């Protein structure tokens, strides 16, 4: 896998059993012939060393992002259950889930800004959508927390939770695009 990541894999049209004609060598990078898998692993370890506190914060973004996603989606599901059965008494639970999700969303968004860089415009359309959608989710989550804490009427909270749930689906898709590449879900 490391050889493939480093671009040292054989071309698609080459086959494992194929030999070059006498006097000609196969078109393979010299690094593959001289670097052992252990050396490649050590090179990757060296490349992945932390360089600063900002580097550490940027690497925490994927870890921090999943917790608020779960809390906010469960809050939306609990609100949906409350719509179906108002006697469930989930109001306090929903407030707790929204509060935790909002705090986590703000932390994840801030760490995402460290990961993507502190700029307003991006060369990558995926990164731009992911950055601004994540920032919007954090803002909407804080607003939902404020609405839930007031406890007056559920319409605004339901609308906010529906918007947040939809935005989280979009956010997950574009995050996956950046990590796993284009068409990572195989739907195109």
PDB file of C-alpha atoms in Angstrom, residues 79 147-148 150-158:
ATOM      1  CA  UNK A  79     -37.502  15.501  18.411  1.00  0.00           C
ATOM      2  CA  UNK A 147     -34.033  28.002  21.206  1.00  0.00           C
ATOM      3  CA  UNK A 148     -34.081  24.692  23.123  1.00  0.00           C
ATOM      4  CA  UNK A 150     -35.864  28.874  26.111  1.00  0.00           C
ATOM      5  CA  UNK A 151     -38.304  25.951  25.965  1.00  0.00           C
ATOM      6  CA  UNK A 152     -41.054  27.999  24.304  1.00  0.00           C
ATOM      7  CA  UNK A 153     -42.639  26.353  21.294  1.00  0.00           C
ATOM      8  CA  UNK A 154     -41.008  23.546  19.375  1.00  0.00           C
ATOM      9  CA  UNK A 155     -41.513  24.735  15.793  1.00  0.00           C
ATOM     10  CA  UNK A 156     -38.307  26.775  15.542  1.00  0.00           C
ATOM     11  CA  UNK A 157     -36.255  24.023  17.189  1.00  0.00           C
ATOM     12  CA  UNK A 158     -37.701  21.412  14.830  1.00  0.00           C
TER      13      UNK A 158
END
